[in-house]
XYZ file of C-alpha atoms in Angstrom:
738
model
C -44.530 -17.384 -61.511
C -45.931 -16.203 -64.870
C -48.327 -18.417 -66.873
C -45.724 -18.865 -69.618
C -43.205 -20.080 -67.071
C -45.726 -22.549 -65.629
C -46.563 -23.815 -69.113
C -42.852 -24.081 -69.973
C -42.179 -26.054 -66.817
C -45.128 -28.372 -67.383
C -44.023 -29.048 -70.949
C -40.450 -29.769 -69.863
C -40.621 -31.430 -66.439
C -37.225 -33.064 -66.935
C -35.622 -29.667 -67.392
C -36.791 -28.590 -63.959
C -35.762 -31.842 -62.322
C -32.363 -31.797 -64.023
C -31.748 -28.269 -62.790
C -32.642 -29.231 -59.242
C -30.438 -32.300 -59.523
C -27.547 -30.165 -60.781
C -27.991 -27.726 -57.895
C -28.033 -30.559 -55.380
C -24.916 -32.048 -56.932
C -23.176 -28.689 -56.837
C -24.154 -28.237 -53.202
C -22.791 -31.688 -52.357
C -19.524 -30.871 -54.125
C -19.225 -27.636 -52.172
C -19.864 -29.486 -48.906
C -17.309 -32.147 -49.821
C -14.679 -29.518 -50.663
C -15.397 -27.676 -47.429
C -15.092 -30.908 -45.427
C -11.838 -31.850 -47.180
C -10.372 -28.423 -46.491
C -11.388 -28.605 -42.838
C -9.803 -32.043 -42.436
C -6.581 -30.942 -44.133
C -6.400 -27.732 -42.127
C -7.047 -29.563 -38.857
C -4.379 -32.164 -39.667
C -1.815 -29.496 -40.555
C -2.508 -27.623 -37.316
C -2.102 -30.804 -35.263
C 1.205 -31.655 -36.977
C 2.468 -28.091 -36.528
C 1.521 -27.886 -32.852
C 3.110 -31.270 -32.144
C 6.259 -30.127 -33.972
C 6.456 -26.902 -31.960
C 5.717 -28.751 -28.711
C 8.611 -31.094 -29.500
C 11.136 -28.259 -29.224
C 9.684 -27.279 -25.840
C 9.326 -30.767 -24.349
C 12.634 -32.416 -25.310
C 14.804 -30.430 -22.801
C 12.656 -31.593 -19.875
C 13.212 -34.877 -18.046
C 9.970 -36.278 -19.427
C 10.896 -35.194 -22.939
C 14.370 -36.673 -22.640
C 12.921 -40.058 -21.713
C 10.549 -39.962 -24.686
C 13.394 -38.860 -26.946
C 15.672 -41.769 -26.001
C 12.766 -44.219 -26.238
C 12.070 -42.960 -29.747
C 15.707 -43.259 -30.802
C 15.912 -46.779 -29.397
C 12.715 -47.886 -31.124
C 13.545 -46.503 -34.573
C 17.342 -46.677 -34.847
C 17.250 -50.299 -36.047
C 15.694 -49.239 -39.368
C 17.895 -49.114 -42.510
C 18.179 -45.340 -41.994
C 19.666 -45.720 -38.523
C 19.880 -42.861 -36.025
C 19.803 -40.307 -38.842
C 16.403 -41.593 -39.936
C 15.131 -41.336 -36.362
C 16.132 -37.688 -36.075
C 14.853 -36.944 -39.574
C 11.406 -38.307 -38.709
C 11.356 -36.506 -35.385
C 12.494 -33.004 -36.387
C 12.287 -32.575 -40.172
C 9.401 -34.807 -41.221
C 6.645 -32.651 -39.613
C 7.349 -29.557 -41.721
C 7.678 -31.721 -44.853
C 4.335 -33.369 -44.038
C 2.723 -29.929 -43.727
C 4.149 -29.014 -47.147
C 2.699 -32.242 -48.564
C -0.753 -31.525 -47.107
C -0.573 -27.916 -48.327
C -0.506 -29.158 -51.926
C -4.010 -30.733 -51.971
C -5.303 -27.894 -49.792
C -4.225 -25.289 -52.345
C -5.505 -27.432 -55.210
C -9.028 -27.810 -53.853
C -9.221 -24.270 -52.509
C -8.821 -22.282 -55.727
C -11.228 -19.396 -55.989
C -13.144 -20.768 -52.996
C -10.533 -19.178 -50.736
C -11.763 -15.726 -51.779
C -14.784 -15.060 -49.633
C -16.425 -11.879 -50.822
C -19.451 -11.895 -48.573
C -20.589 -8.522 -47.399
C -19.487 -7.793 -43.848
C -22.046 -5.995 -41.705
C -19.899 -5.636 -38.569
C -16.156 -5.143 -38.121
C -14.044 -8.197 -37.378
C -10.832 -8.633 -35.397
C -7.857 -10.033 -37.308
C -4.564 -10.825 -35.611
C -2.561 -10.223 -38.803
C -3.962 -6.738 -39.459
C -4.091 -5.187 -35.983
C -0.899 -3.179 -35.257
C 0.280 -3.564 -31.662
C 3.840 -2.174 -31.694
C 4.542 0.788 -33.985
C 7.519 2.663 -32.547
C 9.941 -0.113 -31.636
C 13.107 -1.278 -33.415
C 11.130 -4.036 -35.149
C 8.941 -1.566 -37.024
C 5.196 -2.120 -37.238
C 4.330 -5.394 -35.486
C 0.864 -6.935 -35.704
C -0.845 -8.901 -32.946
C -0.062 -12.234 -34.643
C 3.592 -11.258 -35.116
C 3.870 -10.209 -31.472
C 2.480 -13.586 -30.395
C 5.109 -15.304 -32.555
C 7.895 -13.167 -31.078
C 6.747 -13.950 -27.528
C 6.582 -17.669 -28.303
C 10.164 -17.658 -29.611
C 11.374 -15.754 -26.542
C 9.565 -18.228 -24.300
C 11.118 -21.102 -26.255
C 14.679 -19.771 -25.863
C 14.222 -18.951 -22.158
C 12.456 -22.284 -21.474
C 15.084 -24.410 -23.190
C 17.908 -22.327 -21.754
C 16.534 -22.760 -18.230
C 16.140 -26.541 -18.438
C 19.505 -27.044 -20.127
C 21.194 -24.873 -17.472
C 19.570 -26.889 -14.680
C 20.810 -30.132 -16.256
C 24.368 -28.781 -16.525
C 24.464 -27.376 -12.986
C 23.226 -30.568 -11.362
C 25.829 -32.700 -13.144
C 28.917 -30.637 -12.231
C 31.704 -33.070 -11.310
C 33.696 -32.887 -8.080
C 36.856 -31.333 -9.564
C 38.942 -28.217 -9.225
C 37.198 -24.840 -9.752
C 39.023 -24.452 -13.083
C 37.776 -27.790 -14.371
C 34.272 -27.101 -13.102
C 34.242 -23.737 -14.873
C 35.361 -25.326 -18.158
C 32.772 -28.079 -17.733
C 29.971 -25.516 -17.307
C 31.153 -23.424 -20.265
C 31.525 -26.381 -22.644
C 28.226 -28.010 -21.723
C 26.327 -24.725 -21.866
C 27.968 -24.126 -25.239
C 26.634 -27.461 -26.475
C 23.113 -26.683 -25.230
C 23.024 -23.171 -26.693
C 24.220 -24.580 -30.006
C 21.278 -27.015 -29.926
C 18.852 -24.123 -29.342
C 20.468 -22.320 -32.294
C 19.861 -25.371 -34.499
C 16.202 -25.340 -33.472
C 15.936 -21.688 -34.540
C 17.736 -22.585 -37.755
C 14.896 -25.028 -38.493
C 12.647 -21.969 -39.006
C 15.215 -19.533 -40.449
C 15.006 -20.568 -44.118
C 11.221 -20.965 -44.298
C 10.413 -17.225 -44.780
C 12.939 -16.754 -47.634
C 11.553 -19.560 -49.788
C 9.735 -17.030 -52.003
C 7.526 -19.450 -53.915
C 7.120 -21.958 -51.093
C 3.795 -23.748 -50.735
C 3.986 -22.948 -47.025
C 3.959 -19.168 -47.575
C 1.156 -19.604 -50.084
C -0.737 -21.762 -47.613
C -0.807 -19.086 -44.907
C -0.967 -16.295 -47.521
C 2.053 -14.346 -46.315
C 3.838 -12.662 -49.238
C 7.607 -12.625 -49.393
C 7.980 -8.884 -48.730
C 6.257 -9.444 -45.379
C 7.902 -12.791 -44.569
C 11.429 -11.437 -45.125
C 11.229 -9.554 -41.825
C 10.689 -12.849 -40.008
C 13.887 -14.127 -41.607
C 15.684 -10.996 -40.378
C 14.412 -11.436 -36.824
C 15.215 -15.151 -36.776
C 18.615 -14.470 -38.336
C 19.563 -12.097 -35.506
C 18.393 -14.576 -32.873
C 20.073 -17.579 -34.522
C 23.418 -15.855 -35.012
C 23.309 -14.471 -31.488
C 22.923 -18.016 -30.165
C 25.609 -19.455 -32.455
C 27.991 -16.627 -31.538
C 27.411 -17.252 -27.839
C 27.848 -20.981 -28.525
C 31.268 -20.403 -30.109
C 32.300 -17.786 -27.536
C 31.722 -20.148 -24.603
C 33.923 -22.774 -26.230
C 36.651 -20.220 -26.983
C 36.659 -19.055 -23.350
C 36.815 -22.638 -22.053
C 39.634 -23.599 -24.440
C 41.531 -20.429 -23.521
C 41.295 -21.307 -19.826
C 42.544 -24.813 -20.604
C 45.336 -23.424 -22.818
C 44.304 -25.485 -25.854
C 42.584 -22.835 -27.991
C 44.485 -23.292 -31.266
C 44.586 -27.074 -31.004
C 40.830 -27.342 -30.356
C 39.877 -24.868 -33.104
C 41.822 -26.881 -35.699
C 40.506 -30.253 -34.487
C 38.835 -32.458 -37.115
C 37.839 -35.944 -35.933
C 35.960 -38.883 -37.418
C 33.822 -39.775 -34.418
C 32.075 -36.868 -32.742
C 31.815 -33.182 -33.553
C 34.634 -31.645 -35.602
C 35.570 -28.149 -34.455
C 37.339 -26.763 -37.519
C 34.290 -27.016 -39.874
C 32.283 -25.317 -37.124
C 34.783 -22.446 -37.030
C 34.462 -21.996 -40.801
C 30.668 -22.116 -40.606
C 30.574 -19.602 -37.755
C 32.934 -17.190 -39.548
C 30.739 -17.332 -42.667
C 27.657 -16.732 -40.511
C 29.281 -13.764 -38.746
C 30.203 -12.164 -42.078
C 26.613 -12.530 -43.269
C 25.289 -11.186 -39.980
C 27.547 -8.113 -39.810
C 26.899 -7.069 -43.409
C 23.134 -7.568 -42.986
C 22.887 -4.951 -40.230
C 20.767 -2.016 -41.386
C 23.493 0.684 -41.629
C 25.722 -1.601 -43.756
C 22.855 -2.948 -45.858
C 21.556 0.544 -46.596
C 24.890 2.072 -47.640
C 26.598 -1.025 -49.094
C 23.797 -3.145 -50.473
C 26.033 -4.979 -52.954
C 28.423 -5.944 -50.134
C 25.467 -7.317 -48.169
C 24.101 -9.159 -51.204
C 27.366 -10.818 -52.250
C 28.354 -11.702 -48.679
C 24.963 -13.300 -48.103
C 25.803 -15.933 -50.706
C 28.077 -17.413 -48.044
C 24.994 -19.245 -46.794
C 26.207 -22.149 -48.951
C 29.460 -22.322 -46.959
C 27.528 -21.856 -43.739
C 25.172 -24.805 -44.394
C 27.739 -27.237 -45.833
C 30.300 -26.746 -43.076
C 27.598 -26.839 -40.425
C 26.699 -30.316 -41.701
C 30.403 -31.285 -41.574
C 30.611 -29.839 -38.061
C 27.696 -31.718 -36.450
C 27.168 -34.717 -38.772
C 23.954 -35.933 -40.366
C 22.419 -37.042 -37.049
C 22.331 -33.570 -35.449
C 21.967 -31.721 -38.772
C 18.504 -33.331 -39.127
C 17.197 -30.902 -36.481
C 17.181 -28.098 -39.057
C 17.251 -30.074 -42.325
C 13.523 -29.749 -43.095
C 13.502 -25.974 -43.530
C 16.794 -26.029 -45.440
C 15.439 -28.682 -47.823
C 12.342 -26.592 -48.614
C 14.610 -23.594 -49.274
C 16.738 -25.651 -51.688
C 13.553 -26.667 -53.514
C 12.564 -23.032 -53.931
C 16.068 -21.883 -54.887
C 16.425 -24.456 -57.662
C 13.024 -23.544 -59.105
C 13.911 -19.849 -59.083
C 17.207 -20.618 -60.784
C 15.400 -22.482 -63.579
C 12.929 -19.636 -64.071
C 15.493 -16.859 -64.062
C 17.603 -18.412 -66.835
C 14.937 -17.415 -69.379
C 15.065 -13.978 -70.998
C 11.840 -11.993 -71.275
C 10.644 -9.684 -74.043
C 10.189 -6.019 -73.163
C 7.161 -4.996 -75.192
C 7.535 -1.269 -74.588
C 9.480 1.236 -72.506
C 8.256 4.610 -71.330
C 10.378 7.251 -69.585
C 8.190 9.670 -67.616
C 9.279 13.294 -67.011
C 9.630 12.685 -63.260
C 12.461 10.219 -63.880
C 10.396 7.046 -63.586
C 10.618 4.240 -66.139
C 7.641 2.090 -67.097
C 8.415 -1.352 -68.528
C 5.797 -3.545 -70.177
C 6.940 -7.172 -70.036
C 5.633 -10.140 -71.997
C 3.980 -12.975 -70.090
C 2.046 -16.133 -71.043
C -1.727 -16.132 -70.703
C -1.718 -18.914 -68.080
C 0.532 -17.018 -65.648
C -1.766 -15.592 -62.991
C -0.987 -12.997 -60.338
C -2.757 -10.534 -58.059
C -2.730 -6.755 -58.170
C -0.459 -6.556 -55.097
C 2.238 -8.738 -56.649
C 5.867 -7.877 -57.344
C 8.684 -9.280 -59.434
C 12.476 -9.468 -59.238
C 14.101 -7.964 -62.338
C 17.581 -8.528 -63.739
C 18.982 -6.569 -66.696
C 22.087 -8.342 -67.948
C 23.534 -5.271 -69.674
C 23.730 -3.629 -66.237
C 24.645 -6.578 -64.012
C 24.527 -10.365 -64.190
C 24.227 -10.704 -60.420
C 21.891 -7.947 -59.265
C 18.162 -8.643 -58.872
C 15.863 -5.787 -57.869
C 12.246 -6.036 -56.617
C 9.512 -3.904 -58.198
C 5.780 -3.809 -57.576
C 3.551 -4.660 -60.521
C 1.644 -1.561 -61.650
C -0.820 -3.334 -63.953
C -3.868 -5.397 -63.132
C -4.011 -9.049 -64.218
C -7.170 -8.005 -66.094
C -5.354 -5.313 -68.107
C -4.094 -7.898 -70.565
C -3.434 -11.608 -70.794
C -0.002 -11.254 -72.334
C 1.755 -8.472 -70.450
C 2.381 -6.917 -67.071
C 3.910 -3.530 -66.250
C 6.242 -2.165 -63.585
C 7.186 1.393 -62.618
C 10.858 1.924 -61.748
C 11.909 5.106 -59.971
C 15.489 6.262 -60.458
C 16.925 6.225 -56.934
C 20.321 4.546 -57.235
C 23.187 3.589 -59.502
C 21.444 0.605 -61.113
C 18.224 2.454 -61.931
C 20.200 5.469 -63.184
C 22.096 3.242 -65.619
C 18.828 1.693 -66.802
C 17.255 5.070 -67.559
C 20.477 6.275 -69.185
C 20.554 3.298 -71.556
C 16.954 3.920 -72.562
C 17.402 7.653 -73.156
C 20.623 7.201 -75.119
C 18.939 4.712 -77.420
C 15.880 6.891 -77.862
C 17.894 9.990 -78.847
C 18.909 8.301 -82.113
C 15.562 9.159 -83.631
C 12.476 9.873 -81.596
C 10.241 9.180 -84.603
C 11.608 5.694 -85.236
C 11.539 2.664 -82.956
C 15.188 2.164 -81.956
C 16.624 -1.183 -80.968
C 16.994 -0.693 -77.214
C 19.494 -3.262 -75.991
C 17.995 -4.556 -72.772
C 18.003 -8.232 -71.840
C 15.591 -8.821 -68.952
C 15.090 -11.863 -66.753
C 12.288 -12.221 -64.233
C 11.651 -14.056 -60.965
C 8.053 -14.170 -59.814
C 5.481 -12.764 -59.653
C 5.193 -13.113 -55.890
C 2.613 -11.724 -53.529
C -0.589 -12.515 -51.712
C -2.214 -15.780 -52.711
C -5.553 -14.007 -52.260
C -6.412 -10.551 -53.629
C -6.289 -8.755 -50.277
C -7.662 -5.545 -51.786
C -10.957 -7.262 -52.691
C -11.731 -8.346 -49.125
C -13.128 -4.986 -47.949
C -15.956 -2.705 -49.032
C -13.918 0.274 -47.838
C -10.279 0.802 -48.762
C -7.696 3.373 -47.744
C -4.543 3.297 -49.876
C -1.605 5.279 -48.492
C 1.378 5.735 -50.795
C 4.673 7.555 -50.715
C 6.282 8.502 -54.064
C 6.495 5.591 -56.464
C 4.596 3.553 -53.851
C 1.526 4.538 -55.873
C 2.548 1.815 -58.354
C 0.704 -1.167 -56.769
C -2.312 1.045 -56.104
C -2.630 1.765 -59.809
C -2.885 -1.995 -60.266
C -5.509 -2.192 -57.513
C -7.639 0.551 -59.072
C -7.378 -1.024 -62.500
C -8.298 -4.436 -61.102
C -11.356 -3.107 -59.277
C -12.545 -1.120 -62.308
C -12.169 -4.134 -64.599
C -14.148 -6.260 -62.175
C -16.926 -3.683 -61.890
C -17.165 -3.404 -65.685
C -17.151 -7.180 -66.208
C -19.481 -7.961 -63.296
C -16.921 -10.078 -61.419
C -16.916 -10.452 -57.598
C -15.668 -7.188 -56.132
C -16.471 -5.749 -52.704
C -14.788 -2.288 -52.695
C -17.241 0.599 -53.057
C -15.420 3.369 -51.177
C -11.749 4.063 -51.919
C -9.599 6.824 -50.491
C -6.079 7.311 -51.860
C -3.620 9.363 -49.816
C -0.494 10.034 -51.839
C 2.520 11.956 -50.544
C 5.138 13.085 -53.071
C 8.087 15.431 -52.821
C 7.486 17.406 -56.034
C 4.683 17.921 -58.511
C 6.644 16.401 -61.400
C 5.693 12.987 -59.975
C 1.981 13.581 -60.589
C 2.043 12.087 -64.130
C 2.442 8.684 -62.454
C -1.272 8.835 -61.711
C -2.081 9.179 -65.410
C -0.406 5.896 -66.384
C -3.793 4.247 -65.825
C -6.856 5.681 -67.557
C -9.768 4.839 -65.287
C -12.509 6.157 -67.562
C -11.127 4.138 -70.455
C -11.170 0.971 -68.327
C -14.642 1.490 -66.894
C -16.731 4.362 -68.304
C -18.887 6.138 -65.716
C -17.191 4.239 -62.897
C -18.069 7.103 -60.532
C -21.663 5.845 -60.536
C -20.581 2.579 -58.898
C -17.388 3.528 -57.053
C -16.793 6.393 -54.648
C -13.167 7.382 -55.294
C -11.296 10.193 -53.543
C -7.656 11.075 -54.114
C -5.729 13.352 -51.751
C -2.287 14.356 -53.010
C 0.204 16.007 -50.651
C 3.196 17.721 -52.311
C 5.585 18.195 -49.400
C 8.443 20.245 -50.900
C 6.497 22.814 -52.924
C 4.456 25.548 -51.294
C 2.449 26.416 -54.396
C 1.746 25.061 -57.881
C 4.607 25.526 -60.373
C 4.205 28.110 -63.136
C 4.143 25.406 -65.802
C 1.264 23.564 -64.121
C -1.130 22.271 -66.712
C 1.501 21.926 -69.413
C 1.851 18.471 -70.895
C 5.320 16.981 -70.668
C 5.723 14.231 -73.210
C 7.197 10.958 -72.135
C 9.957 9.228 -74.066
C 8.668 5.995 -75.579
C 10.605 3.076 -76.945
C 9.535 -0.263 -78.383
C 12.339 -2.816 -78.504
C 12.239 -5.703 -80.914
C 10.546 -8.814 -79.540
C 11.099 -12.434 -80.428
C 8.480 -15.102 -80.921
C 8.735 -17.027 -77.648
C 10.305 -14.980 -74.872
C 7.538 -14.424 -72.344
C 7.912 -14.937 -68.614
C 8.219 -18.460 -67.266
C 5.398 -19.902 -65.159
C 7.763 -21.961 -62.968
C 7.420 -19.536 -60.050
C 4.519 -17.412 -58.936
C 1.071 -17.561 -57.400
C -0.893 -18.970 -60.301
C -0.267 -22.723 -60.461
C -0.725 -25.316 -57.727
C -0.480 -28.700 -59.460
C 3.077 -28.526 -60.809
C 4.640 -27.047 -57.635
C 2.926 -29.813 -55.689
C 4.347 -32.525 -57.945
C 7.758 -30.864 -57.691
C 7.726 -30.898 -53.867
C 6.396 -34.447 -53.645
C 8.776 -35.942 -56.223
C 11.839 -34.219 -54.722
C 10.954 -35.357 -51.199
C 10.321 -38.944 -52.279
C 13.564 -38.826 -54.252
C 15.407 -37.655 -51.130
C 14.043 -40.598 -49.114
C 14.930 -43.036 -51.927
C 18.499 -41.712 -52.202
C 18.992 -41.910 -48.425
C 17.690 -45.479 -48.438
C 19.979 -46.542 -51.304
C 22.923 -44.794 -49.651
C 22.365 -46.604 -46.353
C 21.658 -50.019 -47.909
C 24.478 -50.094 -50.457
C 27.186 -47.908 -48.927
C 26.945 -46.707 -45.327
C 25.775 -49.946 -43.661
C 27.834 -52.488 -45.713
C 31.050 -50.485 -45.403
C 30.385 -49.270 -41.835
C 30.817 -45.580 -42.714
C 31.087 -43.877 -39.333
C 32.824 -40.438 -39.613
C 30.268 -37.821 -38.592
C 31.593 -35.152 -40.926
C 31.464 -37.538 -43.892
C 27.886 -38.665 -43.203
C 26.920 -34.993 -42.921
C 28.444 -34.308 -46.330
C 26.667 -37.309 -47.880
C 23.396 -36.113 -46.345
C 23.732 -32.672 -47.977
C 24.662 -34.278 -51.313
C 21.489 -36.408 -51.136
C 19.406 -33.287 -50.514
C 20.876 -31.537 -53.541
C 20.765 -34.608 -55.796
C 17.115 -35.303 -55.011
C 16.156 -31.761 -56.041
C 18.333 -31.702 -59.167
C 17.394 -35.202 -60.383
C 13.851 -35.978 -59.229
C 12.706 -32.379 -59.010
C 14.513 -31.575 -62.250
C 12.442 -34.188 -64.091
C 9.230 -32.485 -62.967
C 10.630 -29.070 -63.904
C 11.485 -30.403 -67.376
C 7.967 -31.779 -67.845
C 6.557 -28.514 -66.504
C 8.594 -26.579 -69.057
C 7.373 -28.821 -71.894
C 3.793 -28.323 -70.728
C 4.360 -24.558 -70.743
C 5.756 -24.657 -74.286
C 2.849 -26.793 -75.514
C 0.334 -24.344 -74.081
C 2.193 -21.451 -75.670
C 2.101 -23.239 -79.035
C -1.678 -23.606 -78.788
C -2.188 -19.897 -78.365
C -2.912 -17.605 -81.272
C -0.075 -15.868 -83.116
C 1.901 -14.069 -80.448
C 3.063 -11.219 -82.673
C -0.550 -10.210 -83.323
C -1.310 -10.217 -79.615
C 1.702 -8.106 -78.804
C 0.776 -5.593 -81.497
C -2.754 -5.414 -80.116
C -1.462 -4.764 -76.621
C 0.957 -2.140 -77.949
C -1.982 -0.393 -79.618
C -3.922 -0.578 -76.365
C -0.925 0.846 -74.539
C -0.681 3.711 -77.027
C -4.419 4.351 -76.662
C -3.915 4.747 -72.934
C -1.185 7.304 -73.608
C -3.508 9.153 -76.000
C -6.307 9.313 -73.408
C -4.178 10.645 -70.543
C -5.531 14.173 -70.880
C -9.171 13.065 -70.752
C -8.394 10.931 -67.730
C -6.976 13.915 -65.863
C -10.007 16.041 -66.662
C -12.534 13.430 -65.519
C -10.630 12.716 -62.314
C -10.234 16.400 -61.461
C -13.409 16.478 -59.394
C -12.207 13.647 -57.125
C -8.619 14.856 -56.684
C -7.601 17.272 -53.943
C -4.027 18.565 -54.086
C -2.320 20.133 -51.072
C 1.000 21.975 -51.439
C 3.566 22.359 -48.670
C 1.900 19.988 -46.220
C 2.025 16.390 -45.073
C -0.899 14.054 -44.500
C -2.582 14.450 -41.107
C -3.646 10.855 -40.528
C -5.491 11.696 -37.326
C -7.772 14.012 -39.257
C -8.001 11.652 -42.273
C -8.985 8.556 -40.284
C -11.287 10.581 -38.051
C -13.205 11.825 -41.092
C -13.395 8.258 -42.420
C -14.941 7.053 -39.176
C -17.571 9.774 -39.365
C -18.274 9.294 -43.071
C -18.233 5.479 -43.378
C -19.278 4.554 -39.865
C -18.250 1.524 -37.806
C -17.430 -0.784 -40.717
C -14.377 -2.785 -41.789
C -11.791 -0.584 -43.483
C -8.780 -2.153 -45.162
C -5.711 0.090 -45.013
C -2.802 -0.722 -47.330
C 0.433 1.250 -47.042
C 3.217 1.307 -49.608
C 6.071 3.597 -48.721
C 9.070 4.114 -46.430
C 9.102 2.738 -42.851
C 8.380 6.203 -41.426
C 5.144 6.383 -43.417
C 4.138 2.887 -42.295
C 4.821 3.817 -38.672
C 2.757 7.015 -38.869
C -0.215 5.213 -40.395
C -0.020 2.236 -38.014
C 0.214 4.525 -34.993
C -2.956 6.368 -35.960
C -4.783 3.142 -36.867
C -3.990 1.745 -33.433
C -5.149 4.981 -31.809
C -8.380 5.094 -33.810
C -9.190 1.445 -33.084
C -8.684 1.984 -29.360
C -10.606 5.265 -29.401
C -13.606 3.717 -31.152
C -15.984 2.325 -28.562
C -16.870 -0.828 -30.468
C -16.027 -4.452 -29.791
C -13.672 -4.893 -32.733
C -11.212 -2.665 -34.613
C -12.511 -1.112 -37.802
C -9.131 -0.354 -39.400
C -7.051 -3.290 -40.672
C -3.397 -2.552 -41.465
C -1.384 -4.175 -44.240
C 1.973 -2.960 -45.537
C 3.248 -3.517 -49.057
C 6.848 -2.411 -49.074
C 10.069 -4.158 -48.247
C 13.814 -3.772 -47.978
C 16.350 -6.336 -49.190
């Protein structure tokens, strides 16, 4: 220590002691937060494992005894048998959602651990195990989940079959056959309800559960697809067994139209099954790919499916799957509230390759990560269609806007580009009034910035799949310039495009303008493969001007913060208040209506149960949403004049356009362009292993399924070929189909 420092410390002893005290206090706070997180995580795991074990144990003799003991001990409460089933099957997942709220609140930035990693680590979520099967690329964690569900179905099916076979009555062969079919039908229907308990969890886009385990919606949607196939297969088999039994008995039509007060009503079940079959058939890949609108509109029959399922089985049995459905209703109502608001389009840019860039207004307190995406609706094109697009801008590019790149690939996108071009042809030198009314859902995505978790990144894109990688590059460059935590130091971009007219997409982000001399701190390589051109076009090097438009903007039409990855407090209050409201409504219903008037019809109690679910979200959750909206408006009012900010960001946007040429020149040394060839991932990943060594490499793929499969196959091969204890390549896809 220098003499001046010693003198300074001796003259101000309290300063030194206060600093030490502050450090100790900070360390204690960190330890307390870490302990709280560990306790919450441990509790959630225990609740989840007990919940999963419940589905496996109940079919056994031991589980059946515990089940009936539980029903007998709790059925005397004001909630009756329905309350017993609700606590047993639905309460665990609601409790996990409750505990997820404080966990997310205290985690914050602490969840991003940017420590340098000296040795590769094994991660179940990022190690591809199956790459060529019908399920696409399946990670080790996903394969474990698939195996567990198969074991669950086989386990429950075996025990239920044993119970049915050992209770066959001494009757005629015909009656015995009908007995087996009907009882097996009941058991398979119960297994289907257990699968239904998980079915709606992956499609709750803004759910605290998805944010808790950091699985973005575009990845979780595949779990919904898998569970949907399994659930509908079980329900179809359930209905088919009953149809066969009733046909043998000669009472098919009578039984299908049966609607009784006590017991299960068949006719609502028929309606629910028909709605489910329509959704299932139109969701199959060939139909969904060619007739997406048919799939989308038919899928709204889930309302009919759920309501008539409740009428079919009553509130008592419906409680098996009510927890997941309730969390989905919470998410759906919040998305509905957010999507009612129109959003300003700050600027529009039509690139020569047929891609449209939209810059959308957002409030400063709406946070998102570079791998996020939004759902966009343009009311002039369709009031019902919502389309997902990856965000192409970094959250550090500007507080008050985000950008998306939209490639013209279908009827909707063609109409959007046509509207923009027609408006712009009025006068290219004036700013025309482009009539586009946009609404937004999201942003959604990883709760953590996945791209910041590795020192070495490989980004593989196909076509407009480069869009999220532009956001990643911008985010990393901003962080390097501002000195924020940022691990990546080696980045390789592999970009496959069909034609060279798509290359201007790379110039939508000026890296040198964001972070001058970034090449001194970041090793960036870009390999571009142009697959349908054998040599550069004659006009290579010519500048093709983009068509720009700047619609008029209002004073308060930025995106809503009701959905997304940025806020934890308000979503937590929303979940808690809605759940407590649901319990209160059920209690009031039982105390003042069901018990005094001895309401016994199963179908009617099922209907009342669904109404309570909806009312609790609309009333109790709606109050929180209203307060949340007022809070958002108050924060917006405190901000500086919005018009000035928008003009500043427009000027910044125009500056980026003006610097495109310089960007291309400075990046020329790091860009390698290959005509008439496709990426050889074996060679690419082999060179990476030699160049970077045995270190963690994060690989992110954004492109069609074939591209994901090719990359995952080579990653798996490289990880197996490397003679080290843990894989060095970690796979993560960022593309989805709806």
